[in-house]
Short mmCIF file of C-alpha atoms in Angstrom, two decimals:
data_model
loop_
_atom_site.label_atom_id
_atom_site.label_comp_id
_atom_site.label_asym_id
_atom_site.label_seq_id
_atom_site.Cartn_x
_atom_site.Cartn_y
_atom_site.Cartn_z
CA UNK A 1 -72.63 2.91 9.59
CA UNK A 2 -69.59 5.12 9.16
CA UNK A 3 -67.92 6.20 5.92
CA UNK A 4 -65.29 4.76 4.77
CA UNK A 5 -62.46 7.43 3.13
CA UNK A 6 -60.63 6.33 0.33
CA UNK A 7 -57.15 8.39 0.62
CA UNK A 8 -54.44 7.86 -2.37
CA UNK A 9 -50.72 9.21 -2.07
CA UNK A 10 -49.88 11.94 -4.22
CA UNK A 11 -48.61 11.23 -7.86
CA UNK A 12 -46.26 12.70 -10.02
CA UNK A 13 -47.13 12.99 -13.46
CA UNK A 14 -45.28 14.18 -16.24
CA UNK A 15 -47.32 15.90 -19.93
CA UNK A 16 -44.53 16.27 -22.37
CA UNK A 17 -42.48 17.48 -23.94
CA UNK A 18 -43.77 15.67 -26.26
CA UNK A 19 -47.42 15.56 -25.73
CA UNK A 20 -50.89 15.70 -27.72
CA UNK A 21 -52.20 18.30 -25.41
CA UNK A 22 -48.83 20.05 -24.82
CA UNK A 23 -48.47 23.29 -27.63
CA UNK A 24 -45.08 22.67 -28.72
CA UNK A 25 -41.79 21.31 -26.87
CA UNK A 26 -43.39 22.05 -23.11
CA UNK A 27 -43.29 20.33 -20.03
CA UNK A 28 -45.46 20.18 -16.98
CA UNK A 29 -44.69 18.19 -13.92
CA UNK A 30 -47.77 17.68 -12.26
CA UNK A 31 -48.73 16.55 -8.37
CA UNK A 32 -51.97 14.69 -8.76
CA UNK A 33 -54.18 13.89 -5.33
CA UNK A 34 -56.74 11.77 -7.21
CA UNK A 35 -58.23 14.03 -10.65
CA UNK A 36 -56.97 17.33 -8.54
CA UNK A 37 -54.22 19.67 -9.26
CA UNK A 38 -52.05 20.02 -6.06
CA UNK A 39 -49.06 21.73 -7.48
CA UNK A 40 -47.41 21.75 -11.16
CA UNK A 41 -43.78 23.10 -12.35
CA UNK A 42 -43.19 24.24 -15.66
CA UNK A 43 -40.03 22.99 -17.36
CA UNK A 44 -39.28 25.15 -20.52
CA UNK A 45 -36.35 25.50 -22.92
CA UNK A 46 -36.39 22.33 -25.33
CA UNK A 47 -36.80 24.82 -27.83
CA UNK A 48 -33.75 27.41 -26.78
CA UNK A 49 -32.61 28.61 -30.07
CA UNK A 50 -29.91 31.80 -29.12
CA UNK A 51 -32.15 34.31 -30.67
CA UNK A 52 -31.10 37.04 -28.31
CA UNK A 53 -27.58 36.40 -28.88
CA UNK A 54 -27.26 35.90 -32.30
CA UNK A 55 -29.01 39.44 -32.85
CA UNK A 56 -25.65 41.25 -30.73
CA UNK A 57 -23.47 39.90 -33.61
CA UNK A 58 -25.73 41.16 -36.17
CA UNK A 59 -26.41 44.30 -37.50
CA UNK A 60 -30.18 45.00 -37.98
CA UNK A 61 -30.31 44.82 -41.23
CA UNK A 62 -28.44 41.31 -41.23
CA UNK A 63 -31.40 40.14 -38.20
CA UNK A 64 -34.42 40.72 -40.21
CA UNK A 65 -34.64 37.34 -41.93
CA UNK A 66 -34.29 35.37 -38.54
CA UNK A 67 -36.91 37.29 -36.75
CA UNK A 68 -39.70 34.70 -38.02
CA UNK A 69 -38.95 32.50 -36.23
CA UNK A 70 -39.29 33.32 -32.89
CA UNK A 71 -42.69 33.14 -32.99
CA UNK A 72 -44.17 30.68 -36.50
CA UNK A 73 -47.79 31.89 -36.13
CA UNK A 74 -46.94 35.58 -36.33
CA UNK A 75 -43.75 36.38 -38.30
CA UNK A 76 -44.72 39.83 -39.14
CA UNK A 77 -44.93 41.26 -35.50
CA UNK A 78 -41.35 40.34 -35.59
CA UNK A 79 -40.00 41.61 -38.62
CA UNK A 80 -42.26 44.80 -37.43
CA UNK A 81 -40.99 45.16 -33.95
CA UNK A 82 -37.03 44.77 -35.58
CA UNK A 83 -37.83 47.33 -38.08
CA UNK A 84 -39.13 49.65 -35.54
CA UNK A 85 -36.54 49.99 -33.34
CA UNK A 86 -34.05 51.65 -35.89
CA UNK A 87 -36.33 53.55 -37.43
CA UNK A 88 -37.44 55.13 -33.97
CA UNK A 89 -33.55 55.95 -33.21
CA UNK A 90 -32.94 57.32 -36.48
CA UNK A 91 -35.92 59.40 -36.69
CA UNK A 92 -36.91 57.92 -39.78
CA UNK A 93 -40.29 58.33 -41.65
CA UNK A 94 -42.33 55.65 -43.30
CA UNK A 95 -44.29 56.35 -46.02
CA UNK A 96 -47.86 56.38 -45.42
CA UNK A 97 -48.57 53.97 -48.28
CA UNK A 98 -45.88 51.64 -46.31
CA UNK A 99 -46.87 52.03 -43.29
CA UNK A 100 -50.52 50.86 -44.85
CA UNK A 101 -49.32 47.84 -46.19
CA UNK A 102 -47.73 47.01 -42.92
CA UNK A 103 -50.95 47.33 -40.94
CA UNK A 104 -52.85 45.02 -43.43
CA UNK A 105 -49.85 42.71 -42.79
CA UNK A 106 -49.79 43.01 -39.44
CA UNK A 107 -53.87 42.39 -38.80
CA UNK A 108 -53.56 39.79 -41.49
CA UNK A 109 -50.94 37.95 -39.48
CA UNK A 110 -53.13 38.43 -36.23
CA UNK A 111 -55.74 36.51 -38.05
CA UNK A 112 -53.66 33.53 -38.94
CA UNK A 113 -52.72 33.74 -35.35
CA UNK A 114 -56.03 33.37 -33.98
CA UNK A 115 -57.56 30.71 -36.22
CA UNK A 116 -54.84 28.46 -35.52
CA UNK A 117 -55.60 28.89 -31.94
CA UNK A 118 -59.00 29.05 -31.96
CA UNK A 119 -59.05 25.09 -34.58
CA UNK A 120 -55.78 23.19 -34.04
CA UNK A 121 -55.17 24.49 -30.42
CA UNK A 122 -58.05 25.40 -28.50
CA UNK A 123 -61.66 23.90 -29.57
CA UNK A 124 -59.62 20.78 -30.56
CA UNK A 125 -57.81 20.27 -27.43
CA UNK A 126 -61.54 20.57 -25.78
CA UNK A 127 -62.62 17.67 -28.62
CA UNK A 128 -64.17 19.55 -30.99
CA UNK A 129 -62.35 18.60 -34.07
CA UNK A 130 -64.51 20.19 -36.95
CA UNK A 131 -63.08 23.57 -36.00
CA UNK A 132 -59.66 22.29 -37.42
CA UNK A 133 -60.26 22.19 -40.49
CA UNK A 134 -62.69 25.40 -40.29
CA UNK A 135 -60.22 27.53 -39.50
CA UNK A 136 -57.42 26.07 -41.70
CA UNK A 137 -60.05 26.71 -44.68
CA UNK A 138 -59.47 30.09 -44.17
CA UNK A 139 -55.76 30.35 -42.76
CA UNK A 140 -55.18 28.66 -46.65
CA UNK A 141 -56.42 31.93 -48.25
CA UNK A 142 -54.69 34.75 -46.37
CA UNK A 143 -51.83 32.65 -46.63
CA UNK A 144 -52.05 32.86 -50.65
CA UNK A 145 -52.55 36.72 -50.04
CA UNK A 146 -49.38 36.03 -48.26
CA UNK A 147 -47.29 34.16 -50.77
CA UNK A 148 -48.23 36.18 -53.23
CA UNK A 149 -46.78 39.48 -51.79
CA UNK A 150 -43.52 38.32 -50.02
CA UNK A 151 -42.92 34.85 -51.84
CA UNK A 152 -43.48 32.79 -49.13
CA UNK A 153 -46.71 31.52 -46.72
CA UNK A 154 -46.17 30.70 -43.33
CA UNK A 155 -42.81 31.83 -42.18
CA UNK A 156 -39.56 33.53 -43.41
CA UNK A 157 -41.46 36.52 -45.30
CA UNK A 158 -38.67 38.36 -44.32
CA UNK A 159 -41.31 41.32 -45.91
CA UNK A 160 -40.48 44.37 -43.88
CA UNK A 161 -37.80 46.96 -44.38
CA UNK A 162 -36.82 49.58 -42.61
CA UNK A 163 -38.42 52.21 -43.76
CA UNK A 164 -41.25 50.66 -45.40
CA UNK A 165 -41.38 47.19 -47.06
CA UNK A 166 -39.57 45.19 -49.11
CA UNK A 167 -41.48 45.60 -52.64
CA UNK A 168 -45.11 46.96 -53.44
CA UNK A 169 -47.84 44.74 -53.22
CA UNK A 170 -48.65 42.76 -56.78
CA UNK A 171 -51.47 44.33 -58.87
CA UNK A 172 -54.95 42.99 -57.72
CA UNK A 173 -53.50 41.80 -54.79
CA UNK A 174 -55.98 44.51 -52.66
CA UNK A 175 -58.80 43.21 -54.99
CA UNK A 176 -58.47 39.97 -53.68
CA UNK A 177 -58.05 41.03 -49.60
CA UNK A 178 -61.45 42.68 -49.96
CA UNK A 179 -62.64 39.64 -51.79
CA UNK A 180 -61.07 37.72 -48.13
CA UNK A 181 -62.79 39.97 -45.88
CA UNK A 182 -66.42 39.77 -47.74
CA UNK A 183 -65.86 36.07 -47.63
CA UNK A 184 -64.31 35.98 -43.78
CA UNK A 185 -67.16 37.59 -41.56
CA UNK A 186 -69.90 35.00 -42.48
CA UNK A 187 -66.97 32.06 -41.75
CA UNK A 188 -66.54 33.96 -37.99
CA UNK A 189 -70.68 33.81 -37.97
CA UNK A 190 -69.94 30.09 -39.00
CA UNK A 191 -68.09 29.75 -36.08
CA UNK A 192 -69.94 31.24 -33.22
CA UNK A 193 -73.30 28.78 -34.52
CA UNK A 194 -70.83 26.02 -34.22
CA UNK A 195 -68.88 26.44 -30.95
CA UNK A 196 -69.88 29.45 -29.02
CA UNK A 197 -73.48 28.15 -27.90
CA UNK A 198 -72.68 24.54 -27.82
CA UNK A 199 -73.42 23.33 -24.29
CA UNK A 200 -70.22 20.86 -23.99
CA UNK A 201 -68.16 23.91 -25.05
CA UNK A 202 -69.67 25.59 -22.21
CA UNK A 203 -68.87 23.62 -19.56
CA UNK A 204 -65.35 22.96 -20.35
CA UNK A 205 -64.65 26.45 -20.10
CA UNK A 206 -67.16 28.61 -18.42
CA UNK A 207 -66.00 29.92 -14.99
CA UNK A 208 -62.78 28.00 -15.61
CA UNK A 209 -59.28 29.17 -15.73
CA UNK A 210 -60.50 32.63 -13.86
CA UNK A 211 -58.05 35.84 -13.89
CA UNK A 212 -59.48 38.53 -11.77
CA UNK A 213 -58.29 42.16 -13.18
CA UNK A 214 -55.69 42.72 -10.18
CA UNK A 215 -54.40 39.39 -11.05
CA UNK A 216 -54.30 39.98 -14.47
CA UNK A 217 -52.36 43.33 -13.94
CA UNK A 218 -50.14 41.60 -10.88
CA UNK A 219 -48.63 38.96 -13.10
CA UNK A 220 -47.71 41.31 -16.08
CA UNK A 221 -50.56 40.15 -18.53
CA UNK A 222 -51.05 41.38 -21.87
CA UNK A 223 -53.18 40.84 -24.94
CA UNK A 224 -56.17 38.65 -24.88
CA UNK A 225 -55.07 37.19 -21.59
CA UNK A 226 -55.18 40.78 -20.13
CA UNK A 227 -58.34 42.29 -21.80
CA UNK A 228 -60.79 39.10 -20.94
CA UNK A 229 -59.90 40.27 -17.29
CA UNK A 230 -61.52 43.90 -17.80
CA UNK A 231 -58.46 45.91 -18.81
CA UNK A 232 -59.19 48.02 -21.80
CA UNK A 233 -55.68 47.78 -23.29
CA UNK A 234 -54.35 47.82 -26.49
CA UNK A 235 -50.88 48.97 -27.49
CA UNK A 236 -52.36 49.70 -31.10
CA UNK A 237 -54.59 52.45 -29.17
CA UNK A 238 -51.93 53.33 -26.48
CA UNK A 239 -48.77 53.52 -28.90
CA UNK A 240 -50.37 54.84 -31.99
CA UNK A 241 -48.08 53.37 -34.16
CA UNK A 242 -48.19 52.75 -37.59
CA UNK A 243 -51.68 54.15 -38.78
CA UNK A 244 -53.78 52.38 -37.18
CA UNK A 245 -55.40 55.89 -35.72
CA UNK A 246 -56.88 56.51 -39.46
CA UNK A 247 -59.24 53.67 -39.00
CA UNK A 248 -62.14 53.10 -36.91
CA UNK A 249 -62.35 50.48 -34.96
CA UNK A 250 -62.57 48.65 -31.45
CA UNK A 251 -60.94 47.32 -28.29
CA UNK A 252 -62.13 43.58 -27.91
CA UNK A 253 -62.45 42.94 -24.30
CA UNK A 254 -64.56 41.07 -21.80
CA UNK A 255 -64.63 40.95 -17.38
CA UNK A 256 -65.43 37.57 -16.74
CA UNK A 257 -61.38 36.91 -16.72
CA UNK A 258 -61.99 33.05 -17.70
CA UNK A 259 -61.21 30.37 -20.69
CA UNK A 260 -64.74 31.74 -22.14
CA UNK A 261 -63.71 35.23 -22.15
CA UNK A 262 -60.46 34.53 -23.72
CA UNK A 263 -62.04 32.63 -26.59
CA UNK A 264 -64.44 35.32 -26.99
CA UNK A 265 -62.31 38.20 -27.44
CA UNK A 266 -59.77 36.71 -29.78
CA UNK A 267 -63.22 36.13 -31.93
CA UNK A 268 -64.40 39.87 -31.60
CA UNK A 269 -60.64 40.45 -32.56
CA UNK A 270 -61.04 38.61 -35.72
CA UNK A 271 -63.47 40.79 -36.57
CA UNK A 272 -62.27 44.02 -35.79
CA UNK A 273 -59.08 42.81 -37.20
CA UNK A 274 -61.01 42.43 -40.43
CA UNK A 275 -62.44 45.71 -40.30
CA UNK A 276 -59.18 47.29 -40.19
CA UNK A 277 -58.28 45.14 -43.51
CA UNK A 278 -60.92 46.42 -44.85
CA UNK A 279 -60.54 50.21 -44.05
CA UNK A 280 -56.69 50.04 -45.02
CA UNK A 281 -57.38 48.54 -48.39
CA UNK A 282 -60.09 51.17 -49.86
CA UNK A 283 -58.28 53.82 -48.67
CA UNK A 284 -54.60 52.31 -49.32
CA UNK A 285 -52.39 55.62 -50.44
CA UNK A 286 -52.03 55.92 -54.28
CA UNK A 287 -48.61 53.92 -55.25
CA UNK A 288 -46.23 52.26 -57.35
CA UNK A 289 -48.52 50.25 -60.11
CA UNK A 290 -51.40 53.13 -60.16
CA UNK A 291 -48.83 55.43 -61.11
CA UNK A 292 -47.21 53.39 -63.04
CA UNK A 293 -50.43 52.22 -65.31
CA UNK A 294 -51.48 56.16 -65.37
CA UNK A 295 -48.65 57.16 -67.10
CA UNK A 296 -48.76 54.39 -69.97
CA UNK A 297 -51.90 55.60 -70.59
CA UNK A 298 -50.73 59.39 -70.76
CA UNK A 299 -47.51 58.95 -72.44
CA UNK A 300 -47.80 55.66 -74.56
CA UNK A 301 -44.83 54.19 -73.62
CA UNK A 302 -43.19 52.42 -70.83
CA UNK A 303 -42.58 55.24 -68.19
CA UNK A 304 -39.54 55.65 -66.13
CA UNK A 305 -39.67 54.90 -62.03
CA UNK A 306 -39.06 58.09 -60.44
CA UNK A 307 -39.39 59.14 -56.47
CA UNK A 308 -42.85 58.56 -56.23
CA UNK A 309 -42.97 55.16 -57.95
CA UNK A 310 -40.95 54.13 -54.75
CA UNK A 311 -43.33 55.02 -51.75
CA UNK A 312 -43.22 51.96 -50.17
CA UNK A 313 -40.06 52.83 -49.04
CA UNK A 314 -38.22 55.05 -47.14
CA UNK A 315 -34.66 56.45 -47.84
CA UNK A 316 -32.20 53.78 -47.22
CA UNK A 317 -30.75 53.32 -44.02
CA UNK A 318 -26.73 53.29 -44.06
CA UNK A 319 -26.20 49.69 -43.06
CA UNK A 320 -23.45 50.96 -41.18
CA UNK A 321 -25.95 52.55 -39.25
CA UNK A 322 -24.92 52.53 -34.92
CA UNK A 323 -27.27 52.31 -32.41
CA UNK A 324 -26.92 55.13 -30.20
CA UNK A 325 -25.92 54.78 -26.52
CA UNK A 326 -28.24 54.19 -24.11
CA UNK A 327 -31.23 51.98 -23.47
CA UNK A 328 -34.06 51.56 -25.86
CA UNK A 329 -37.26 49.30 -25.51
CA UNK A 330 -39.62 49.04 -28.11
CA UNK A 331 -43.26 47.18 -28.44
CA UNK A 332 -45.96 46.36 -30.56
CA UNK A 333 -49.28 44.59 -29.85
CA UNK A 334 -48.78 41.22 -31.59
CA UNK A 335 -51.43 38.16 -31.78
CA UNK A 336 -50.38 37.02 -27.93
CA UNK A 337 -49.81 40.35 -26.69
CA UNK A 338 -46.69 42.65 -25.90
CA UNK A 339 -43.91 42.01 -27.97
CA UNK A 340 -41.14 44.17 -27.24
CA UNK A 341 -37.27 44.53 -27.75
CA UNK A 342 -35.02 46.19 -24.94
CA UNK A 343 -31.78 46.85 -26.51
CA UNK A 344 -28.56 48.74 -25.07
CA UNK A 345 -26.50 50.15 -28.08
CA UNK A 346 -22.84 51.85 -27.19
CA UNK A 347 -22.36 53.90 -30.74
CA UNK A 348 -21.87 50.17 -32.78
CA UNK A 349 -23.35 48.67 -35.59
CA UNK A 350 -24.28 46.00 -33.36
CA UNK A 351 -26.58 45.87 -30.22
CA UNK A 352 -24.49 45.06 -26.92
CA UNK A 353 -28.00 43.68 -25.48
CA UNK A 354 -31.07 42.60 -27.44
CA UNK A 355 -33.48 41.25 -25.09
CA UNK A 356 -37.07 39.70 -26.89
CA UNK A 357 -40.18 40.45 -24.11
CA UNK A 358 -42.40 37.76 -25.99
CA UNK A 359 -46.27 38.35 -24.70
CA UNK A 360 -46.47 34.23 -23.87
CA UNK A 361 -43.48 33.95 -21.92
CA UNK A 362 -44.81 36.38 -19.43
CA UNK A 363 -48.30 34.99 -20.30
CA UNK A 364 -47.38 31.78 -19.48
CA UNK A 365 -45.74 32.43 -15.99
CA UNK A 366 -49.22 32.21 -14.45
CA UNK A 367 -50.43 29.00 -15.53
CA UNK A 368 -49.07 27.37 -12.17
CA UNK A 369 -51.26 29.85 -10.10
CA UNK A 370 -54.30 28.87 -12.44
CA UNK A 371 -53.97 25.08 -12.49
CA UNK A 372 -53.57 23.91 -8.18
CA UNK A 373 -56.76 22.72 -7.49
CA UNK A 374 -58.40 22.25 -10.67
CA UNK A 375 -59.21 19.13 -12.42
CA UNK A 376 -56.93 17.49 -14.74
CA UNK A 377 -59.38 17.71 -17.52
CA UNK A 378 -59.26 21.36 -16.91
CA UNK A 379 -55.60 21.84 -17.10
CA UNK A 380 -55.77 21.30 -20.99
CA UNK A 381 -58.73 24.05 -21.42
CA UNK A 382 -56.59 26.63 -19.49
CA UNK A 383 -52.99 25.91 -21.28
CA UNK A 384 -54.98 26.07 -24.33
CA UNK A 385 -56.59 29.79 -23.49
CA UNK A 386 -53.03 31.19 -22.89
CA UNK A 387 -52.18 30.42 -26.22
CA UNK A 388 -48.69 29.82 -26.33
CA UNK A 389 -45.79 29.05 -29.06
CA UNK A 390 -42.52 27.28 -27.60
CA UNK A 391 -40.42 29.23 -30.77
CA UNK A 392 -41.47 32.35 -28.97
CA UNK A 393 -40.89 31.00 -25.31
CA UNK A 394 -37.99 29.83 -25.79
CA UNK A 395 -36.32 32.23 -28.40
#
C-alpha cells in the first residue's frame, strides 16, 4: 500500500513585539513548513531611542547620565566606555585606587548581567522556572552593594567620572563584597546541581543553535557568543585596560559553539568574575576613609582632606574640553561582548559622530542563519543563548 504525504502550505507567523518568549520590543517574522523553520526576518527598532544623536549635542560630561540606558542590565560598561574615550584623548591618568573600584563595578555589573540571563531569560524560556527566582536572590544583594555606593540599584548610577569615580566607596562597603563573594560561589554550585545535569535541560540545548569558529569569526561575534565557538578572546586580556592585569584569573571559553556552550561559559564567567571581586577588594589601594580614620587617631581631631584624601579621582577635566580631530574608536568587554564607541571629533566640545557598536546588535545579526531549519521549539532556546537587550539594539 503506498504512503500517503501529508503536504501543508507555508505559514507566516509573527512572535512579537510583544511576546512572552521575545526579550524586549523584538520581532520575528517567521515561514513555518509544518514545526520547521524555512526562513525568518528580524524586524527591530520599537525601541529607537536617538542615543547616537543626542550624544553630538552633548558634551561628554553632559552624556554620562544617559549612557544607562542603552543597555538596563549593564549600565556601568556604558558609563565606562563614555569615560574612556576622553580620558584616552586627553592622556589622562586614573588613579589606581579608581581604576579598582571601577573593575569591581564593572565585574559586579557583569554578574547582574548574567544571572538575569541565565533565570528570567534563558532556563525560564526553556521552562525551568525555579532559576528565576535563584538568580534574582542574588541579583538583590549586589544590587544593595550597588545602591549603597552610587544611590541607586538597577540603572542611572551615573557612578563613573572621568578620571576616576564619582565619590569613594562608603566605609564597610568592601567588607560586605567579600561577604557577597563567600556567599556567591556555593549559589553558582547551587546552580550547576540544579540545571546543568538535568536531562530536559539537555536536550533543549545540546547540539542546538551550533556556531562553528569560522562562523563565529565570519559574522563579527564577540563575548560569550564568540568564545563558546573556540576563540580565546577577551578584550579585558587583549586591551589591558583598567587593572585587570594585577589579578589572576581566566578566559571562560568552550568549542562545542552551541546553546550548551553558551550557558556554560557565562557560568565559568560568573565565577571568574567573582574571583576578580575578590582579588580587587583585598588588595583595593589605600584611600579616602583609611586615611581619613588614621589621622583622627594620630591627631585627635577632625583632619583636613588634602590630595591624597581624593584618589578616586583624577584632576578635573575642563568641561570645555574638545575632542581632537580625527577618528577615535574605543571598546570594552561588557556582559554581551564588544561595546565600543567610534567617534569623529573636529576640535569641538561636541562629537560630530558618536556611533554605539553594542556586542548584541552584531550578536544578533546571525540569529536568521541559526534558526532555517530548526524546530520552532528551538527557536526560543537559541534567541535566548544570544542574550540580547532591545535598549541596547536599538539605542
Amino acid at each position: 500500500m503506498a504512503q500517503i504525504e501529508t503536504r501543508t502550505d507555508p505559514m507566516i507567523i509573527n512572535m512579537g513585539p510583544h511576546h512572552p518568549s521575545m526579550h524586549g520590543c523584538f520581532r520575528l517574522i517567521v515561514t513555518l513548513d509544518g514545526e520547521d523553520i524555512v526562513d525568518c526576518e528580524p524586524v527591530i527598532g520599537y525601541l529607537h531611542r536617538g542615543m547616537e544623536k543626542i550624544a553630538e549635542s552633548r558634551t561628554n560630561t553632559m552624556y554620562v547620565p544617559y549612557v544607562s540606558r542603552w543597555d538596563y542590565y549593564g549600565g556601568m560598561f556604558n558609563e565606562a566606555v563614555t569615560v574612556n574615550a576622553p580620558e584616552q584623548l586627553a592622556d589622562i591618568e586614573v588613579p589606581k585606587r579608581a581604576s579598582y573600584i571601577r573593575t569591581i563595578m564593572l565585574e559586579l555589573t557583569r554578574l547582574t548581567n548574567h544571572l538575569l540571563w541565565f533565570g528570567p531569560s534563558f532556563v525560564s524560556d526553556l521552562g525551568g522556572h525555579a532559576p528565576f527566582f535563584y538568580a534574582l536572590r542574588e541579583r538583590e544583594i549586589i544590587l544593595d552593594l550597588f545602591e549603597a555606593a552610587t544611590g541607586y540599584r538597577l540603572i542611572n548610577n551615573n557612578y563613573f567620572r572621568i578620571g576616576g569615580v564619582a565619590a569613594d566607596l562608603p566605609y564597610g562597603w568592601v567588607d560586605k563584597c567579600l561577604d557577597f563573594c563567600d556567599y556567591f560561589i556555593p549559589k553558582i554550585d547551587e546552580y550547576e546541581k540544579l540545571v546543568t545535569d538535568n536531562p530536559i535541560f539537555l536536550r533543549r540545548v545540546e547540539g542546538i543553535g551550533t556556531i562553528t569558529r569560522d562562523d563565529a569569526i565570519n559574522w563579527g561575534l564577540s563575548g560569550p557568543m564568540l568564545r563558546a565557538s573556540g576563540v580565546k578572546w577577551d578584550l579585558r586580556k587583549v586591551d589591558h585596560y583598567e587593572c585587570y592585569d594585577d589579578f589572576d584569573w581566566e578566559i571562560a571559553w568552550a568549542t562545542e559553539g552551541d546553546c550548551l556552550a553558551r550557558y556554560r561559559v557565562r557560568m565559568k564567567e560568573m565565577r571568574e568574575s567573582t574571583k576578580i571581586v575578590r582579588q580587587a577588594c583585598e588588595s583595593l589601594p589605600g584611600g579616602a576613609y583609611e586615611n581619613l580614620e588614621a589621622k583622627r587617631l594620630l591627631e585627635g581631631r577632625k583632619s583636613q582632606w588634602n590630595d591624597f584624601d581624593y584618589n578616586y579621582i583624577a584632576k578635573k577635566l575642563s568641561p570645555t574640553f574638545k575632542i581632537p580631530a580625527g577618528e577615535h574608536y574605543i571598546r570594552v568587554e561588557a556582559g554581551r561582548g564588544e561595546l565600543g564607541i567610534y567617534l569623529i571629533g573636529n576640535d569641538n566640545v561636541f562629537p560630530w559622530r558618536w556611533k554605539i557598536r553594542p556586542a548584541d546588535f552584531n550578536n544578533l545579526q546571525i540569529l536568521p542563519f541559526l534558526l532555517k531549519g530548526v524546530k520552532v521549539a528551538d527557536l526560543v532556546a537559541i534567541l535566548a543563548s544570544i542574550d540580547v537587550v532591545m535598549g541596547s539594539v536599538d539605542r
